[in-house]
Amino acid sequence: MAHLAFRSATQNGRGSAKQRQRGQEEGGKKEPHGKTKLSAPDEAGDGAQDSKEATKAPLKDSCACGHSEDTAMVNGGGTHEDTEEAESKQDGSGETDGGEESNEQEVIVIQDTGFTVKIQAPGTEPFDLQVSPQEMVQEIHQVLMDREDTCHRTCFSLQLDGNVLDNFAELKSIEGLQEGSLLKVVEEPYTVREARIHVRHIRDLLKSLDPSDAYNGVDCNSLSFLSIFTDGDLGDSGKRKKKGSELEQIDCTPPEHILPGSKERPLVSLQPQNKDWKPMQCLKVLTMSGWNPPPGNRKMHGDLMYLYIVTVEERHVSVTASTRGFYLNQSTTYTFNPKPANPSFLSHSLVELLSQISPAFKKNFTALQKKRVQRHPFERIATPFQVYSWTAPQVDHAMDCVRAEDAYTSRLGYEEHIPGQTRDWNEELQTTRELPRKNLPERLLRERAIFKVHSDFAAAATRGAMAVIDGNVMAINPGEETRMQMFIWNNIFFSLGFDVRDHYRELGGDAAAHAAPTNDLNGVRAYGAVDVEGLYTLGTVVVDYRGYRVTAQSIIPGILEREQEQSVIYGSIDFGKTVVSHNKYLELLEKTSRPLKVQRHGVLNEKDETVELCSSVECKGIIGNDGRHYILDLLRTFPPDLNFLPVEGENLPPESQRQGFPRQHRHRLACLRQELIEAFVEHRYLLFMKMAALQLMQQKANKDTNKTSLPEPPALPITETSETATESSADTTHMQKTASDVPEDVSTDGAVQTDNNISAASPAVAASEENSSKPTNGPVEPAATQNGECKSPLEGKELEESIPGLAQAKELAESLVAEDGSGIDPKNREVVFNACKAVGSISNTSFDIRFNPDIFSPGVRFPDDSTEDVQKQKQLLKDAAAFLVSCQIPSLVKDCLDHSTLPMDGATLTEALHQRGINVRYLGTVLDFLDKTPAKAQLEHFYRIGISELITRCAKHIFKTYLQGVELSALSSAVSHFLNCFLSSFPDAVAHLPPDELVSRRKSRKRRNRVPGGGDNTTWASLTPSELWKNIASEAQSYYHFTIQCESVDQVVEKYGLQKITLLREISIKTGIQILIKEYNFDSRHKPAFTEEDILNIFPVVKHVNPKASDAFHFFQSGQAKVQQGFLKEGCELINEALNLFNNVYGAMHVEICACLRLLARLNYIMGDHPEALSNQQKAVLMSERVLGIEHPNTIQEYMHLALYCFANGQLSTALKLLYRARYLMLLVCGEDHPEMALLDSNIGLVLHGVMEYDLSLRFLENALAISTKYHGPRSLKVALSHHLVARVYESKAEFRSALQHEKEGYTIYKNQMGEAHEKTKESSEYLKYLTQQAVALQRTMNEIYKNGSNASIMPLKFAAPSMASVLEQLNIINGIIFIPLSQKDLENLKAEVQRRQQLHELGKSEEHTEDSLLELEDKIPID
């Protein structure tokens, strides 16, 4: 841990913890991180962003705000789920979460009802404001700074009956404040700080519609385009209400590039032009005057600072900010005359002053504020973490005083107006952890504070890391070579990801030093989630920027004044040669050992004495000067991955060897993921229960001397055969619910969680061994392959009966385990003992699996008496490695086959791997496995996404070292040259060296202070396309063990069916490149696609911890469970409650809030409240765009849901626009050949059918049919449905022959899959009869015409446009929504129906609802 090695007196005084808790009073006007009714990023005076302290966003619906889907934190910040929530509660709060009831009670207590107060501001009519008792006075300030009529005030106090209210007081604590009280807004005198805040706030208001902050990735702004497609707001205020659904006005033709089969993928449409963004100019210039700061004699007249302003009318004025307000003075550019001008227009607010001197300002400012207030709050609230856009238009660079000042005063957050007062990050991060957490209100406060400080810390660390790499921070060891330098900036310690001092020489040098920070971050994340009181980790952020990896950490108090040796009192600083231990640390770490599955073990120190540890040896314990117990260097929290760690004399199980493991990896730090450990332990638990049950049955059978006794169960050698049945039966709806998101620790209490998901699974496991004719390798049974949907018929209920006595045996086994081995009769004890032994449990009386993270660490020696134990641990590690290859990878592929996992791009693919505990280094293995799967054709989309992910990751590795050799002045030409070599068909891409005009004669003098990697280095310019692709192929071979036989981008595109635009998006997102949005000609053989002008920026890629809102998450889960049982109303209430709690912790914008909103919208829709569904889904879309990105796969899904609700609300043209947008985004992100495209095209086709655009409709529906047939197999029910939809359109066109042909296909599928008697088959046959009659009638009429010529008597034929209701019904079916009669008179029937459906589902029948069937509500909260 490098920062131990340096002593330095940079420790500065610490503000009292209390004061920080109250939220950095100096932090001034703090933004409550976005309650809807409140603020937006355009307030909070002095840089809303810097100030968002941990203020309180009260529990209230006004903030029912939305957020995105099964997240992949765009910036790689995905944290590991609170795997151990239940645990953490036990250790932490001393109360084991007393069931949902107690929570619900608590919530009701907090939600005191809101009340209304009157607000009287100078010069405006009094108005009413709804407030809640938990709010702080502060938040009323925010509302006033955001309201159209009071937004220009920042320096005021609120008074009740002449008493000034304390900003940080909660409303309920203020005497005399009640319903109807009058609060007066009183203007206060300015200070320098208040004047700066005021100017910054005015500038924010002037820029409020300008997207440049979002393009530049600053102040947590990000893009959103939804309002362009919905023409402003949806819902009642929408402009469309009046039209009803007259179809004539709708122009339905999509742009050419959206039609099925189109090959062009334009980029410009990604960011449609927003007319509101053409800024209305209010001022030409507003900047600090050169006369600042005021000289002494003027200070004593109350001058605070001077501003220089040029109005639109070209009037140049100089303004004094004084304690009394703003006025014109008589200075000019070259003469200083601070006397007030005549008239001086003294005004308390700058806006009032400017409105008097510039009519254009007055008019435009008013119009601008009107527009600003009309925007949806979610378009302007700051996001918790910065989202970067990989494309941007050319934005004019305007003069901006605040930005200029920020850049040069190196503002460190918010407090720099008080010099010397940077934030003590470590103190803030640790103090928030220490807040009480006994009941819900306390936990909410604590979690909000933790989340707030984390997001502020991540922002500060990112700025610091960029400053370090850009060379703007002085090193604390400036004498050393650049790669060895370390930095301290803003109380954060920065080190570069290089192997300094050969620390990692044994482990793989620089490759290990590059991997260590992310491993360490995963460790911090895991310990943070367990949340043990008294154990502290460092704030940690890993930033990749310009080819360098920077680790940012908060600083342990006192660490810089001591030598490393004397400060480490637990663990080892030399990888185990010397080791020390400490009782307090053992006691604290013991509490984490069960949830993190870490085994307590002894190792030998240099004197050959045994030292007890409860973590890996690298994990160091240091007691800071603040008396806190810190642990750091958590890079080996999780056990090593033996598949990538060849060890002399150790052999892996055959499952691994068959796949070519172990393989040599770049470094020796390859660890298993926490999700894998969880899944493995759960798998072993099922096995354990099964073995106990079988042995008990055995005993029972012997007792009853039954002839039917089962054969002696073999002493099961545990090979991790593909028991994917475990998962498949746990009901596909719970797919996401494997491993990482089962909050309880599987082993906590033996059988605690039987009803959670084990009960569903364990019988299946037992069966899988007995009735198993399964191939041991890979889950693809011949039966299941036809279309990946016939699940093994033995699942769920029948299974219980299929093995006599299994159910009782299971109960017995569970009771055994629960009693923890005491007081059981010896026979049964023996059963448990055998089962424990077989599954490798560390205890003989109960199931308990833990890993020793030091096994196979070079340099660590174990005492002799633990040899047996070490052997056991080695075996366990081998089993876990084998489990990954033989169980998890096949289960992933199976989930893709039955479409319960549908990755669309690199990020969602990575997330799918991670959810199952598969590291990305297995990507090559996964692709090889796919290649050998019989059902390969149905996995083409998955294979393609995998290949493009693999290629772009290889390119990223190469790009990293490539960039390190580039000096700053050549950055844009180097990046464009790299992209040309990577993507352009132009064979001899030549680099443009930076022009000569800058190269002066003085260049030859060596510059003293070099930036990392500085130097006149132009080797990058010699890269050629063929060389780059050779490197990519060899990187793929050496890192992923995957063979790409292609020498150029065109061959790759040809061979794997990739799209260049998709590759461009993936590489840009992974490396942080931002490019100019325009059409690139990749395929020209005459000129390169990119020039240096096309590279606009390079952003950092940031990984950080993502603190969770645990209570909200529990509510969300129980809400989902209720919905799945069919209790929609209760489910809805719980989800609403979860939404409140999420808002309370995260503020208005967060990925998890998005999942919450989406689910709510779906429930509203099912329960028939279409307008409410529309409003919630609109929030979900906006939030997804803002927090995940405008073309993230989840955003695409949100667009599709919104289109459905628009259609149901009669907004047809909006629905179409939204579907077209979704289709465009999907084409860009993954191309046309993807199972999800079938659903999208069916939606589009149906809406077009509804508006009588039959030919267009057919193009989309026939494409959907083709894709469904390919990915679901020709006999799938989805395909039958597709045939039916096509037939309906042909019927509308009166082409009965084609209609009949399609409906017959559908009928055949129904008959074969469901049998004659099924309602679907009957419906289809009815429709066939009807079509036949129509065809016959038409034929008759034709014959009549032929026979009698023009005077034939023609029977009028019935051609009807389909009714909206029938179209909507079909839309609901394909989107997997089943309606429930709202009378709700018998929920019982519904529940029976649900159970029937689930059984059907198990038999692989109820397939048409699987898309995202209501009762499945696949919206899991993101697990990352």
PDB file of N, CA and C in Angstrom, residues 483 497-500 502-516 575 635-636 645 664-670 858 960:
ATOM      1  N   ARG A 483       6.610   7.036 -13.143  1.00  0.00           N
ATOM      2  CA  ARG A 483       5.662   5.978 -12.830  1.00  0.00           C
ATOM      3  C   ARG A 483       5.622   5.682 -11.343  1.00  0.00           C
ATOM      4  N   GLY A 497      -1.168   2.809 -11.331  1.00  0.00           N
ATOM      5  CA  GLY A 497      -1.233   1.342 -11.368  1.00  0.00           C
ATOM      6  C   GLY A 497      -0.021   0.711 -11.999  1.00  0.00           C
ATOM      7  N   PHE A 498       1.170   1.053 -11.479  1.00  0.00           N
ATOM      8  CA  PHE A 498       2.381   0.414 -11.983  1.00  0.00           C
ATOM      9  C   PHE A 498       3.028  -0.333 -10.823  1.00  0.00           C
ATOM     10  N   ASP A 499       3.866  -1.296 -11.146  1.00  0.00           N
ATOM     11  CA  ASP A 499       4.513  -2.056 -10.088  1.00  0.00           C
ATOM     12  C   ASP A 499       5.737  -1.295  -9.604  1.00  0.00           C
ATOM     13  N   VAL A 500       5.529  -0.422  -8.622  1.00  0.00           N
ATOM     14  CA  VAL A 500       6.668   0.348  -8.115  1.00  0.00           C
ATOM     15  C   VAL A 500       7.403  -0.521  -7.096  1.00  0.00           C
ATOM     16  N   ASP A 502       9.060  -3.100  -7.347  1.00  0.00           N
ATOM     17  CA  ASP A 502       8.949  -4.555  -7.538  1.00  0.00           C
ATOM     18  C   ASP A 502       8.090  -5.234  -6.486  1.00  0.00           C
ATOM     19  N   HIS A 503       7.079  -4.525  -6.034  1.00  0.00           N
ATOM     20  CA  HIS A 503       6.198  -5.050  -4.995  1.00  0.00           C
ATOM     21  C   HIS A 503       5.484  -6.300  -5.508  1.00  0.00           C
ATOM     22  N   TYR A 504       5.090  -6.251  -6.797  1.00  0.00           N
ATOM     23  CA  TYR A 504       4.299  -7.355  -7.354  1.00  0.00           C
ATOM     24  C   TYR A 504       5.129  -8.268  -8.241  1.00  0.00           C
ATOM     25  N   ARG A 505       6.466  -8.215  -8.078  1.00  0.00           N
ATOM     26  CA  ARG A 505       7.287  -8.928  -9.053  1.00  0.00           C
ATOM     27  C   ARG A 505       6.893 -10.409  -9.139  1.00  0.00           C
ATOM     28  N   GLU A 506       6.700 -11.036  -7.970  1.00  0.00           N
ATOM     29  CA  GLU A 506       6.346 -12.457  -7.950  1.00  0.00           C
ATOM     30  C   GLU A 506       4.995 -12.709  -8.616  1.00  0.00           C
ATOM     31  N   LEU A 507       4.131 -11.681  -8.611  1.00  0.00           N
ATOM     32  CA  LEU A 507       2.724 -11.916  -8.964  1.00  0.00           C
ATOM     33  C   LEU A 507       2.395 -11.497 -10.384  1.00  0.00           C
ATOM     34  N   GLY A 508       3.378 -10.983 -11.116  1.00  0.00           N
ATOM     35  CA  GLY A 508       3.069 -10.616 -12.491  1.00  0.00           C
ATOM     36  C   GLY A 508       3.352  -9.170 -12.795  1.00  0.00           C
ATOM     37  N   GLY A 509       4.134  -8.488 -11.953  1.00  0.00           N
ATOM     38  CA  GLY A 509       4.599  -7.136 -12.284  1.00  0.00           C
ATOM     39  C   GLY A 509       3.476  -6.162 -12.569  1.00  0.00           C
ATOM     40  N   ASP A 510       3.633  -5.393 -13.658  1.00  0.00           N
ATOM     41  CA  ASP A 510       2.658  -4.341 -13.968  1.00  0.00           C
ATOM     42  C   ASP A 510       1.253  -4.884 -14.185  1.00  0.00           C
ATOM     43  N   ALA A 511       1.153  -6.099 -14.769  1.00  0.00           N
ATOM     44  CA  ALA A 511      -0.189  -6.660 -14.987  1.00  0.00           C
ATOM     45  C   ALA A 511      -0.882  -6.856 -13.642  1.00  0.00           C
ATOM     46  N   ALA A 512      -0.121  -7.330 -12.641  1.00  0.00           N
ATOM     47  CA  ALA A 512      -0.701  -7.528 -11.315  1.00  0.00           C
ATOM     48  C   ALA A 512      -1.027  -6.172 -10.692  1.00  0.00           C
ATOM     49  N   ALA A 513      -0.140  -5.207 -10.883  1.00  0.00           N
ATOM     50  CA  ALA A 513      -0.366  -3.887 -10.287  1.00  0.00           C
ATOM     51  C   ALA A 513      -1.583  -3.230 -10.921  1.00  0.00           C
ATOM     52  N   HIS A 514      -1.905  -3.642 -12.151  1.00  0.00           N
ATOM     53  CA  HIS A 514      -3.081  -3.076 -12.809  1.00  0.00           C
ATOM     54  C   HIS A 514      -4.346  -3.754 -12.307  1.00  0.00           C
ATOM     55  N   ALA A 515      -4.228  -5.049 -11.986  1.00  0.00           N
ATOM     56  CA  ALA A 515      -5.419  -5.780 -11.531  1.00  0.00           C
ATOM     57  C   ALA A 515      -5.692  -5.559 -10.051  1.00  0.00           C
ATOM     58  N   ALA A 516      -4.635  -5.309  -9.270  1.00  0.00           N
ATOM     59  CA  ALA A 516      -4.803  -5.211  -7.820  1.00  0.00           C
ATOM     60  C   ALA A 516      -5.843  -4.159  -7.401  1.00  0.00           C
ATOM     61  N   PHE A 575       3.805  -9.899   1.736  1.00  0.00           N
ATOM     62  CA  PHE A 575       3.153 -11.084   1.192  1.00  0.00           C
ATOM     63  C   PHE A 575       3.424 -12.325   2.032  1.00  0.00           C
ATOM     64  N   LEU A 635      -7.092  -7.004  -1.608  1.00  0.00           N
ATOM     65  CA  LEU A 635      -7.130  -7.542  -2.968  1.00  0.00           C
ATOM     66  C   LEU A 635      -7.324  -9.049  -2.991  1.00  0.00           C
ATOM     67  N   ARG A 636      -7.127  -9.714  -1.846  1.00  0.00           N
ATOM     68  CA  ARG A 636      -7.365 -11.160  -1.856  1.00  0.00           C
ATOM     69  C   ARG A 636      -8.501 -11.532  -0.925  1.00  0.00           C
ATOM     70  N   LEU A 645      -4.523 -20.300 -12.451  1.00  0.00           N
ATOM     71  CA  LEU A 645      -3.354 -20.236 -11.579  1.00  0.00           C
ATOM     72  C   LEU A 645      -2.692 -21.608 -11.565  1.00  0.00           C
ATOM     73  N   GLN A 664      -2.310 -20.268 -18.148  1.00  0.00           N
ATOM     74  CA  GLN A 664      -1.423 -19.221 -17.653  1.00  0.00           C
ATOM     75  C   GLN A 664      -2.147 -17.887 -17.805  1.00  0.00           C
ATOM     76  N   HIS A 665      -2.136 -17.059 -16.761  1.00  0.00           N
ATOM     77  CA  HIS A 665      -2.753 -15.733 -16.867  1.00  0.00           C
ATOM     78  C   HIS A 665      -1.658 -14.677 -16.739  1.00  0.00           C
ATOM     79  N   ARG A 666      -1.995 -13.440 -17.067  1.00  0.00           N
ATOM     80  CA  ARG A 666      -1.012 -12.343 -17.006  1.00  0.00           C
ATOM     81  C   ARG A 666      -0.418 -12.167 -15.607  1.00  0.00           C
ATOM     82  N   HIS A 667      -1.262 -12.435 -14.601  1.00  0.00           N
ATOM     83  CA  HIS A 667      -0.808 -12.175 -13.229  1.00  0.00           C
ATOM     84  C   HIS A 667      -1.370 -13.268 -12.338  1.00  0.00           C
ATOM     85  N   ARG A 668      -0.929 -13.285 -11.103  1.00  0.00           N
ATOM     86  CA  ARG A 668      -1.368 -14.356 -10.201  1.00  0.00           C
ATOM     87  C   ARG A 668      -2.434 -13.873  -9.230  1.00  0.00           C
ATOM     88  N   LEU A 669      -3.130 -12.807  -9.592  1.00  0.00           N
ATOM     89  CA  LEU A 669      -4.144 -12.280  -8.668  1.00  0.00           C
ATOM     90  C   LEU A 669      -5.557 -12.633  -9.097  1.00  0.00           C
ATOM     91  N   ALA A 670      -5.691 -13.606 -10.014  1.00  0.00           N
ATOM     92  CA  ALA A 670      -7.040 -13.937 -10.494  1.00  0.00           C
ATOM     93  C   ALA A 670      -7.864 -14.535  -9.352  1.00  0.00           C
ATOM     94  N   PRO A 858       1.938 -17.479  -2.935  1.00  0.00           N
ATOM     95  CA  PRO A 858       3.369 -17.748  -2.804  1.00  0.00           C
ATOM     96  C   PRO A 858       3.840 -17.066  -1.519  1.00  0.00           C
ATOM     97  N   LYS A 960      -4.471   1.126 -24.283  1.00  0.00           N
ATOM     98  CA  LYS A 960      -3.976   1.625 -23.000  1.00  0.00           C
ATOM     99  C   LYS A 960      -2.474   1.911 -23.093  1.00  0.00           C
TER     100      LYS A 960
END
